[in-house]
Amino acid sequence: MPNVPAASALPRRDQIRREAARLFAARGFLGVGVDEIGKAVGISGPGLYRHFAGKDAMLADLLIGISERLLEEGRRRAGGGDGPSAALDALISGHVDFALNDRDLITLHDRELLNLKEEDRRTVRRLQRGYVELWVDVVRQAYPPLAGPAAEPVARAAVHAVFGLINSTPHSLGPHPAQGERTGLQRDGMAALLHTLAHGAFAAAAESAAVSAADSAAESAASDTAPADTSERV
């Protein structure tokens, strides 16, 4: 039997998604034409319009789709029922897998969000906020020093920092050796490193929150025990 490219096993719409993401990530949304995407999947440029209304629709489909997928998968992982520490571990693993498996989409998300139509951009932002809130809630349960009201901004900042760390993967993961370039850290090593660093960031945030809480308690105690000012007021 003849060898059949793996892409042909995908539905046509998914082939278009994959090639559009690859081309947009490599050359930018504005630098890619519909004809080029069509050529990459073996159909005419106008033939793409049977699947998408145009380039704008492709970009919206990619960015809204990945935001929906992350939120849905995050909710599934967080609701595993094995406790907050296991839920956080599962969330980290899921986001690391996304960053390693969908490097083109990470690049698109970082670089092309402003090219979405306003309505689509609002949809992406809404989904992103839901995903962030999910993480913040789980992190505060997993690390009790972050559970207090005063520590909420610390937990939120730590979540965004971890996202930034994991989402930097497309810029730090080694290229494929077949490309003839020097290789960097490979997938399994990168996944383990990102996982460890994420947990380290949350542990550091919890320690910082605990120190701040202790300092605040000490200041409050000192204020309560300070002698009253009995000097005469003029």
Coordinates of N, CA and C in Angstrom, one line a residue, residues 10-233:
L10 N -6.6 13.5 8.9 CA -7.4 14.5 9.6 C -8.6 15.0 8.8
P11 N -9.7 15.4 9.4 CA -10.7 16.0 8.6 C -10.2 17.3 8.0
R12 N -10.7 17.7 6.8 CA -10.2 18.8 6.1 C -10.2 20.1 6.9
R13 N -11.2 20.3 7.7 CA -11.2 21.5 8.6 C -10.0 21.5 9.6
D14 N -9.7 20.3 10.1 CA -8.6 20.3 11.1 C -7.3 20.4 10.4
Q15 N -7.2 19.9 9.1 CA -6.0 20.2 8.3 C -5.7 21.7 8.1
I16 N -6.8 22.3 7.8 CA -6.7 23.8 7.6 C -6.3 24.5 8.9
R17 N -6.9 24.1 10.0 CA -6.5 24.7 11.3 C -5.0 24.5 11.5
R18 N -4.5 23.3 11.3 CA -3.1 23.0 11.6 C -2.2 23.8 10.8
E19 N -2.5 23.8 9.5 CA -1.6 24.5 8.6 C -1.7 26.0 8.8
A20 N -2.9 26.5 9.0 CA -3.0 28.0 9.3 C -2.2 28.4 10.5
A21 N -2.3 27.6 11.6 CA -1.6 27.9 12.8 C -0.1 27.8 12.5
R22 N 0.4 26.9 11.8 CA 1.8 26.8 11.5 C 2.3 28.0 10.7
L23 N 1.6 28.4 9.7 CA 2.0 29.5 8.8 C 1.9 30.8 9.6
F24 N 0.8 31.0 10.3 CA 0.6 32.2 11.1 C 1.7 32.4 12.1
A25 N 2.1 31.3 12.7 CA 3.2 31.3 13.8 C 4.5 31.6 13.1
A26 N 4.8 31.1 11.9 CA 6.1 31.2 11.3 C 6.2 32.6 10.7
R27 N 5.2 33.2 10.1 CA 5.3 34.4 9.3 C 4.4 35.5 9.7
G28 N 3.5 35.3 10.7 CA 2.6 36.3 11.1 C 1.3 36.3 10.4
F29 N 0.2 36.6 11.1 CA -1.1 36.6 10.5 C -1.2 37.4 9.2
L30 N -0.6 38.6 9.3 CA -0.7 39.5 8.1 C 0.2 39.1 7.0
G31 N 1.2 38.2 7.2 CA 2.1 37.8 6.2 C 1.7 36.6 5.4
V32 N 0.6 36.0 5.7 CA 0.1 34.8 5.1 C -1.2 35.0 4.3
G33 N -1.2 34.5 3.1 CA -2.4 34.6 2.3 C -3.3 33.4 2.3
V34 N -4.5 33.5 2.0 CA -5.4 32.4 1.9 C -4.9 31.3 0.9
D35 N -4.4 31.8 -0.2 CA -3.9 30.8 -1.2 C -2.8 29.9 -0.7
E36 N -1.9 30.5 0.2 CA -0.8 29.7 0.8 C -1.4 28.7 1.7
I37 N -2.4 29.0 2.5 CA -3.0 28.0 3.4 C -3.6 26.9 2.6
G38 N -4.3 27.3 1.5 CA -4.9 26.3 0.6 C -3.9 25.4 0.0
K39 N -2.8 25.9 -0.5 CA -1.8 25.1 -1.1 C -1.2 24.1 -0.1
A40 N -1.1 24.5 1.2 CA -0.5 23.7 2.2 C -1.4 22.5 2.5
V41 N -2.7 22.6 2.3 CA -3.6 21.4 2.5 C -4.1 20.8 1.2
G42 N -3.5 21.3 0.1 CA -3.8 20.7 -1.2 C -5.2 21.0 -1.8
I43 N -5.7 22.2 -1.5 CA -6.9 22.7 -2.1 C -6.7 24.1 -2.6
S44 N -7.5 24.6 -3.5 CA -7.4 26.0 -3.9 C -7.8 27.0 -2.8
G45 N -7.2 28.2 -2.9 CA -7.5 29.2 -1.9 C -9.0 29.4 -1.7
P46 N -9.7 29.6 -2.8 CA -11.2 29.8 -2.7 C -11.9 28.6 -2.1
G47 N -11.3 27.4 -2.3 CA -11.9 26.2 -1.7 C -12.0 26.3 -0.2
L48 N -11.1 27.1 0.4 CA -11.1 27.2 1.9 C -12.4 27.8 2.4
Y49 N -13.0 28.6 1.5 CA -14.2 29.3 2.0 C -15.4 28.4 2.2
R50 N -15.3 27.1 1.8 CA -16.3 26.2 2.2 C -16.2 25.8 3.6
H51 N -15.0 26.1 4.2 CA -14.8 25.7 5.6 C -14.7 26.9 6.6
F52 N -14.1 28.0 6.1 CA -14.0 29.2 6.9 C -14.3 30.4 6.0
A53 N -14.9 31.4 6.7 CA -15.3 32.6 5.9 C -14.1 33.4 5.4
G54 N -12.9 33.2 6.0 CA -11.7 33.9 5.6 C -10.6 33.8 6.7
K55 N -9.5 34.5 6.5 CA -8.4 34.4 7.5 C -8.8 34.9 8.9
D56 N -9.6 35.9 9.0 CA -10.1 36.4 10.3 C -10.8 35.2 11.0
A57 N -11.7 34.5 10.3 CA -12.4 33.4 10.9 C -11.5 32.3 11.3
M58 N -10.4 32.0 10.5 CA -9.5 31.0 10.9 C -8.8 31.4 12.2
L59 N -8.3 32.6 12.3 CA -7.6 33.0 13.5 C -8.5 33.0 14.7
A60 N -9.8 33.5 14.6 CA -10.7 33.4 15.7 C -11.0 32.0 16.1
D61 N -11.1 31.1 15.1 CA -11.4 29.7 15.4 C -10.2 29.1 16.2
L62 N -9.0 29.4 15.8 CA -7.8 28.9 16.5 C -7.7 29.4 18.0
L63 N -7.8 30.8 18.1 CA -7.6 31.3 19.4 C -8.8 31.1 20.4
I64 N -10.0 31.2 19.9 CA -11.2 30.9 20.8 C -11.2 29.5 21.1
G65 N -10.9 28.6 20.1 CA -10.9 27.2 20.3 C -9.9 26.8 21.4
I66 N -8.7 27.3 21.3 CA -7.7 26.8 22.3 C -8.1 27.4 23.7
S67 N -8.7 28.6 23.8 CA -9.1 29.1 25.1 C -10.2 28.3 25.7
E68 N -11.1 27.8 24.8 CA -12.2 27.0 25.3 C -11.7 25.6 25.7
R69 N -10.7 25.1 25.0 CA -10.1 23.8 25.3 C -9.4 23.8 26.6
L70 N -8.6 24.9 26.9 CA -7.9 25.0 28.1 C -8.8 25.1 29.3
L71 N -9.9 25.9 29.2 CA -10.8 26.1 30.3 C -11.6 24.8 30.6
E72 N -12.0 24.1 29.5 CA -12.7 22.9 29.7 C -11.8 21.8 30.3
E73 N -10.6 21.7 29.8 CA -9.7 20.7 30.3 C -9.3 21.0 31.7
G74 N -9.1 22.3 32.0 CA -8.7 22.7 33.3 C -9.8 22.4 34.3
R75 N -11.1 22.6 34.0 CA -12.1 22.3 34.9 C -12.2 20.8 35.2
R76 N -11.9 20.0 34.1 CA -11.9 18.5 34.3 C -10.8 18.1 35.2
R77 N -9.7 18.7 35.0 CA -8.5 18.3 35.9 C -8.7 18.8 37.3
A78 N -9.2 20.0 37.5 CA -9.4 20.5 38.8 C -10.4 19.8 39.6
G79 N -11.4 19.2 38.9 CA -12.5 18.5 39.6 C -12.2 17.0 39.7
G80 N -11.0 16.6 39.7 CA -10.7 15.2 39.9 C -11.0 14.5 41.2
G81 N -11.2 15.3 42.2 CA -11.6 14.8 43.5 C -10.6 14.2 44.4
D82 N -9.3 14.4 44.0 CA -8.2 13.9 44.9 C -7.5 14.9 45.7
G83 N -8.2 16.1 45.9 CA -7.6 17.1 46.8 C -7.0 18.2 46.0
P84 N -6.8 19.4 46.6 CA -6.2 20.6 45.9 C -4.8 20.4 45.4
S85 N -4.0 19.7 46.1 CA -2.6 19.5 45.6 C -2.5 18.7 44.4
A86 N -3.3 17.6 44.3 CA -3.4 16.8 43.1 C -4.1 17.6 42.0
A87 N -5.0 18.4 42.3 CA -5.7 19.2 41.3 C -4.7 20.2 40.7
L88 N -3.9 20.8 41.5 CA -2.9 21.8 41.0 C -1.8 21.0 40.1
D89 N -1.4 19.9 40.6 CA -0.5 19.1 39.8 C -1.0 18.8 38.5
A90 N -2.3 18.4 38.4 CA -2.9 18.1 37.2 C -3.1 19.3 36.2
L91 N -3.4 20.4 36.8 CA -3.5 21.7 36.0 C -2.1 22.0 35.4
I92 N -1.1 21.9 36.2 CA 0.3 22.2 35.7 C 0.6 21.2 34.6
S93 N 0.4 19.9 34.8 CA 0.7 19.0 33.7 C -0.1 19.2 32.4
G94 N -1.4 19.6 32.6 CA -2.2 19.9 31.4 C -1.6 21.1 30.6
H95 N -1.3 22.2 31.3 CA -0.8 23.4 30.6 C 0.6 23.1 30.0
V96 N 1.4 22.4 30.7 CA 2.7 22.0 30.2 C 2.6 21.2 28.9
D97 N 1.7 20.2 28.9 CA 1.4 19.4 27.7 C 0.9 20.3 26.5
F98 N 0.1 21.3 26.9 CA -0.4 22.2 25.8 C 0.7 23.0 25.2
A99 N 1.6 23.5 26.1 CA 2.7 24.3 25.6 C 3.7 23.5 24.8
L100 N 3.9 22.3 25.1 CA 4.8 21.4 24.4 C 4.2 20.9 23.1
N101 N 2.9 20.6 23.1 CA 2.3 20.0 22.0 C 1.7 21.0 20.9
D102 N 1.5 22.2 21.4 CA 0.9 23.2 20.5 C 1.7 24.5 20.5
R103 N 2.9 24.3 20.1 CA 3.8 25.5 20.2 C 3.3 26.6 19.2
D104 N 2.8 26.2 18.1 CA 2.3 27.3 17.2 C 1.2 28.1 17.8
L105 N 0.3 27.4 18.5 CA -0.8 28.1 19.1 C -0.4 29.0 20.2
I106 N 0.7 28.6 21.0 CA 1.3 29.5 22.0 C 1.8 30.8 21.3
T107 N 2.5 30.6 20.2 CA 3.0 31.8 19.5 C 1.9 32.7 19.0
L108 N 0.9 32.1 18.4 CA -0.3 32.8 18.0 C -0.9 33.6 19.1
H109 N -1.1 33.0 20.2 CA -1.7 33.6 21.4 C -0.9 34.8 21.8
D110 N 0.4 34.7 21.9 CA 1.2 35.8 22.3 C 1.3 36.9 21.4
R111 N 1.2 36.6 20.1 CA 1.5 37.6 19.0 C 0.3 38.1 18.2
E112 N -0.7 37.4 18.1 CA -1.8 37.7 17.2 C -3.1 38.1 17.8
L113 N -3.2 38.2 19.1 CA -4.5 38.4 19.7 C -5.1 39.8 19.2
L114 N -4.2 40.7 19.0 CA -4.7 42.1 18.6 C -5.3 42.1 17.2
N115 N -5.0 41.0 16.4 CA -5.5 41.0 15.1 C -6.9 40.3 15.0
L116 N -7.5 39.9 16.2 CA -8.8 39.4 16.2 C -9.8 40.6 16.2
K117 N -11.0 40.3 15.6 CA -12.0 41.3 15.7 C -12.4 41.6 17.2
E118 N -12.9 42.7 17.5 CA -13.2 43.1 18.9 C -14.1 42.1 19.6
E119 N -15.1 41.7 19.0 CA -16.0 40.7 19.6 C -15.3 39.4 19.9
D120 N -14.5 38.9 19.0 CA -13.8 37.7 19.2 C -12.7 37.9 20.3
R121 N -12.1 39.0 20.3 CA -11.1 39.3 21.4 C -11.7 39.3 22.7
R122 N -12.9 39.9 22.8 CA -13.6 39.8 24.1 C -13.9 38.4 24.6
T123 N -14.3 37.6 23.6 CA -14.6 36.2 23.9 C -13.4 35.5 24.5
V124 N -12.2 35.7 23.8 CA -11.0 35.1 24.3 C -10.6 35.6 25.7
R125 N -10.8 36.9 25.9 CA -10.4 37.4 27.2 C -11.4 36.9 28.3
R126 N -12.6 36.7 28.0 CA -13.6 36.1 29.0 C -13.2 34.7 29.3
L127 N -12.8 33.9 28.3 CA -12.4 32.5 28.6 C -11.1 32.5 29.4
Q128 N -10.2 33.4 29.0 CA -8.9 33.5 29.7 C -9.1 33.8 31.2
R129 N -10.0 34.8 31.5 CA -10.3 35.1 32.9 C -10.8 33.9 33.6
G130 N -11.7 33.2 33.0 CA -12.2 32.0 33.7 C -11.1 31.0 34.0
Y131 N -10.2 30.8 33.1 CA -9.1 29.9 33.3 C -8.2 30.4 34.4
V132 N -7.9 31.7 34.4 CA -7.0 32.2 35.5 C -7.7 32.0 36.8
E133 N -9.0 32.4 36.9 CA -9.7 32.2 38.2 C -9.7 30.8 38.7
L134 N -9.8 29.9 37.8 CA -9.8 28.4 38.1 C -8.4 28.1 38.8
W135 N -7.4 28.6 38.2 CA -6.0 28.3 38.8 C -5.9 29.0 40.1
V136 N -6.3 30.3 40.2 CA -6.1 31.0 41.4 C -6.8 30.3 42.6
D137 N -8.0 29.8 42.3 CA -8.8 29.1 43.4 C -8.1 27.8 43.8
V138 N -7.6 27.1 42.8 CA -6.9 25.8 43.2 C -5.6 26.1 43.9
V139 N -4.8 27.1 43.5 CA -3.6 27.4 44.1 C -3.8 27.8 45.6
R140 N -4.8 28.6 45.8 CA -5.1 29.1 47.2 C -5.5 27.9 48.1
Q141 N -6.1 26.9 47.5 CA -6.5 25.7 48.3 C -5.3 24.9 48.6
A142 N -4.4 24.8 47.6 CA -3.2 23.9 47.7 C -2.2 24.5 48.6
Y143 N -2.1 25.8 48.7 CA -1.1 26.5 49.6 C -1.9 27.3 50.6
P144 N -2.1 26.8 51.8 CA -2.9 27.6 52.8 C -2.5 29.0 53.0
P145 N -1.1 29.3 53.0 CA -0.7 30.7 53.3 C -1.3 31.7 52.2
L146 N -1.7 31.2 51.1 CA -2.3 32.0 50.1 C -3.8 32.1 50.1
A147 N -4.4 31.5 51.1 CA -5.9 31.4 51.2 C -6.5 32.7 51.8
G148 N -5.8 33.5 52.6 CA -6.3 34.7 53.2 C -6.6 35.8 52.2
P149 N -7.5 36.7 52.5 CA -7.8 37.8 51.6 C -6.6 38.6 51.2
A150 N -5.7 38.9 52.1 CA -4.6 39.7 51.9 C -3.6 39.0 50.9
A151 N -3.6 37.7 50.8 CA -2.7 37.0 50.0 C -3.2 36.7 48.6
E152 N -4.5 37.1 48.3 CA -5.1 36.8 47.0 C -4.3 37.4 45.9
P153 N -3.8 38.7 46.0 CA -3.0 39.3 44.9 C -1.7 38.5 44.7
V154 N -1.1 38.0 45.8 CA 0.1 37.2 45.6 C -0.1 35.9 44.8
A155 N -1.2 35.2 45.2 CA -1.6 34.0 44.4 C -1.9 34.3 43.0
R156 N -2.5 35.4 42.7 CA -2.9 35.8 41.3 C -1.6 36.1 40.5
A157 N -0.7 36.9 41.2 CA 0.6 37.2 40.5 C 1.4 35.9 40.2
A158 N 1.4 35.0 41.1 CA 2.1 33.7 40.9 C 1.5 32.9 39.8
V159 N 0.2 32.9 39.7 CA -0.4 32.2 38.5 C 0.0 32.8 37.2
H160 N 0.0 34.1 37.1 CA 0.4 34.8 35.9 C 1.9 34.5 35.6
A161 N 2.7 34.5 36.6 CA 4.1 34.3 36.4 C 4.3 32.8 35.9
V162 N 3.6 31.9 36.5 CA 3.7 30.5 36.0 C 3.3 30.4 34.6
F163 N 2.2 31.0 34.2 CA 1.7 31.0 32.8 C 2.9 31.6 31.9
G164 N 3.5 32.7 32.3 CA 4.5 33.2 31.5 C 5.7 32.3 31.3
L165 N 6.0 31.6 32.4 CA 7.1 30.6 32.4 C 6.8 29.5 31.4
I166 N 5.6 28.9 31.6 CA 5.3 27.7 30.8 C 5.1 28.1 29.3
N167 N 4.5 29.3 29.1 CA 4.2 29.7 27.7 C 5.5 30.2 27.0
S168 N 6.6 30.3 27.7 CA 7.8 30.7 27.0 C 8.5 29.5 26.3
T169 N 7.8 28.3 26.4 CA 8.4 27.1 25.9 C 8.7 27.1 24.4
P170 N 7.9 27.7 23.5 CA 8.3 27.8 22.1 C 9.6 28.5 21.9
H171 N 10.0 29.3 22.8 CA 11.3 30.1 22.6 C 12.5 29.4 23.3
S172 N 12.2 28.3 24.0 CA 13.3 27.7 24.7 C 13.5 26.2 24.4
L173 N 12.4 25.5 23.9 CA 12.5 24.1 23.6 C 13.4 23.9 22.3
G174 N 14.3 22.9 22.4 CA 15.2 22.7 21.3 C 14.6 22.4 20.0
P175 N 15.1 22.8 18.9 CA 14.6 22.4 17.6 C 14.8 20.9 17.3
H176 N 14.1 20.4 16.3 CA 14.2 19.0 15.9 C 15.6 18.8 15.4
P177 N 16.3 17.7 15.8 CA 17.7 17.5 15.3 C 17.8 17.4 13.8
A178 N 16.7 17.0 13.1 CA 16.7 16.9 11.6 C 16.9 18.2 11.0
Q179 N 16.6 19.3 11.7 CA 16.8 20.6 11.1 C 18.2 21.0 11.0
G180 N 19.1 20.2 11.6 CA 20.5 20.5 11.5 C 21.0 21.6 12.4
E181 N 20.2 22.0 13.4 CA 20.5 23.0 14.3 C 20.9 22.4 15.7
R182 N 21.6 23.2 16.5 CA 22.0 22.8 17.8 C 20.7 22.5 18.6
T183 N 20.6 21.4 19.3 CA 19.4 21.1 20.0 C 19.5 21.7 21.4
G184 N 18.3 22.0 22.0 CA 18.2 22.5 23.3 C 17.7 21.3 24.2
L185 N 17.0 21.7 25.3 CA 16.4 20.7 26.1 C 15.3 20.1 25.4
Q186 N 15.2 18.7 25.4 CA 14.1 18.0 24.7 C 12.9 17.9 25.6
R187 N 11.8 17.3 25.0 CA 10.5 17.4 25.5 C 10.4 16.9 26.9
D188 N 10.8 15.7 27.2 CA 10.6 15.1 28.5 C 11.4 15.9 29.6
G189 N 12.6 16.3 29.3 CA 13.4 17.1 30.2 C 12.7 18.5 30.4
M190 N 12.2 19.1 29.3 CA 11.5 20.4 29.5 C 10.3 20.3 30.3
A191 N 9.5 19.2 30.1 CA 8.3 19.0 30.9 C 8.6 18.9 32.4
A192 N 9.6 18.1 32.7 CA 9.9 17.9 34.1 C 10.4 19.2 34.7
L193 N 11.2 20.0 34.0 CA 11.7 21.2 34.5 C 10.6 22.2 34.7
L194 N 9.7 22.4 33.8 CA 8.6 23.3 33.9 C 7.7 22.9 35.1
H195 N 7.5 21.7 35.2 CA 6.6 21.2 36.4 C 7.3 21.6 37.7
T196 N 8.6 21.3 37.8 CA 9.3 21.6 39.1 C 9.3 23.1 39.3
L197 N 9.6 23.9 38.3 CA 9.6 25.4 38.4 C 8.3 26.0 38.8
A198 N 7.2 25.4 38.2 CA 5.9 25.9 38.6 C 5.6 25.7 40.0
H199 N 5.8 24.5 40.5 CA 5.6 24.2 41.9 C 6.5 25.1 42.8
G200 N 7.7 25.3 42.4 CA 8.6 26.2 43.1 C 8.1 27.6 43.2
A201 N 7.5 28.1 42.1 CA 7.0 29.5 42.1 C 5.8 29.6 43.1
F202 N 5.0 28.6 43.1 CA 3.8 28.7 44.1 C 4.3 28.5 45.5
A203 N 5.3 27.7 45.7 CA 5.8 27.5 47.1 C 6.4 28.8 47.6
A204 N 7.2 29.5 46.7 CA 7.8 30.8 47.0 C 6.8 31.8 47.3
A205 N 5.7 31.8 46.5 CA 4.6 32.8 46.8 C 4.0 32.5 48.1
A206 N 3.8 31.3 48.4 CA 3.2 30.9 49.7 C 4.1 31.4 50.9
E207 N 5.4 31.2 50.7 CA 6.3 31.6 51.8 C 6.3 33.1 51.9
S208 N 6.3 33.8 50.8 CA 6.2 35.3 50.9 C 5.0 35.7 51.6
A209 N 3.8 35.1 51.3 CA 2.6 35.5 51.9 C 2.6 35.2 53.4
A210 N 3.2 34.1 53.8 CA 3.3 33.7 55.2 C 4.2 34.7 56.0
V211 N 5.3 35.1 55.4 CA 6.2 36.1 56.0 C 5.4 37.4 56.2
S212 N 4.7 37.8 55.1 CA 4.0 39.1 55.2 C 2.9 39.0 56.3
A213 N 2.2 37.9 56.4 CA 1.2 37.7 57.4 C 1.8 37.8 58.8
A214 N 3.0 37.2 59.0 CA 3.6 37.2 60.3 C 4.1 38.6 60.6
D215 N 4.6 39.3 59.6 CA 5.0 40.7 59.9 C 3.8 41.6 60.3
S216 N 2.7 41.4 59.6 CA 1.6 42.2 59.9 C 1.0 41.9 61.3
A217 N 1.1 40.6 61.6 CA 0.6 40.2 63.0 C 1.5 40.8 64.1
A218 N 2.8 40.8 63.8 CA 3.8 41.4 64.7 C 3.6 42.9 64.9
E219 N 3.3 43.6 63.8 CA 3.1 45.0 63.9 C 1.8 45.3 64.6
S220 N 0.8 44.5 64.4 CA -0.5 44.7 65.1 C -0.4 44.5 66.6
A221 N 0.4 43.4 66.9 CA 0.6 43.1 68.3 C 1.4 44.2 69.0
A222 N 2.4 44.7 68.3 CA 3.2 45.8 68.9 C 2.4 47.1 69.1
S223 N 1.5 47.3 68.1 CA 0.6 48.5 68.2 C -0.4 48.4 69.4
D224 N -0.9 47.1 69.6 CA -1.8 46.9 70.7 C -1.2 47.1 72.1
T225 N 0.1 46.7 72.2 CA 0.8 46.8 73.5 C 1.5 48.1 73.7
A226 N 1.6 48.9 72.8 CA 2.3 50.2 72.9 C 1.6 51.1 74.0
P227 N 2.4 51.7 74.9 CA 1.7 52.6 75.9 C 1.0 53.8 75.2
A228 N -0.1 54.1 75.9 CA -0.9 55.2 75.3 C -0.2 56.5 75.5
D229 N -0.4 57.5 74.6 CA 0.2 58.8 74.7 C -0.6 59.7 75.7
T230 N 0.0 59.9 76.8 CA -0.7 60.7 77.8 C -0.3 62.1 77.9
S231 N 0.5 62.6 76.9 CA 1.0 64.0 76.9 C -0.2 64.9 76.7
E232 N -0.1 66.1 77.3 CA -1.1 67.0 77.1 C -1.2 67.5 75.7
R233 N -2.4 67.7 75.2 CA -2.6 68.2 73.9 C -3.0 69.7 74.0

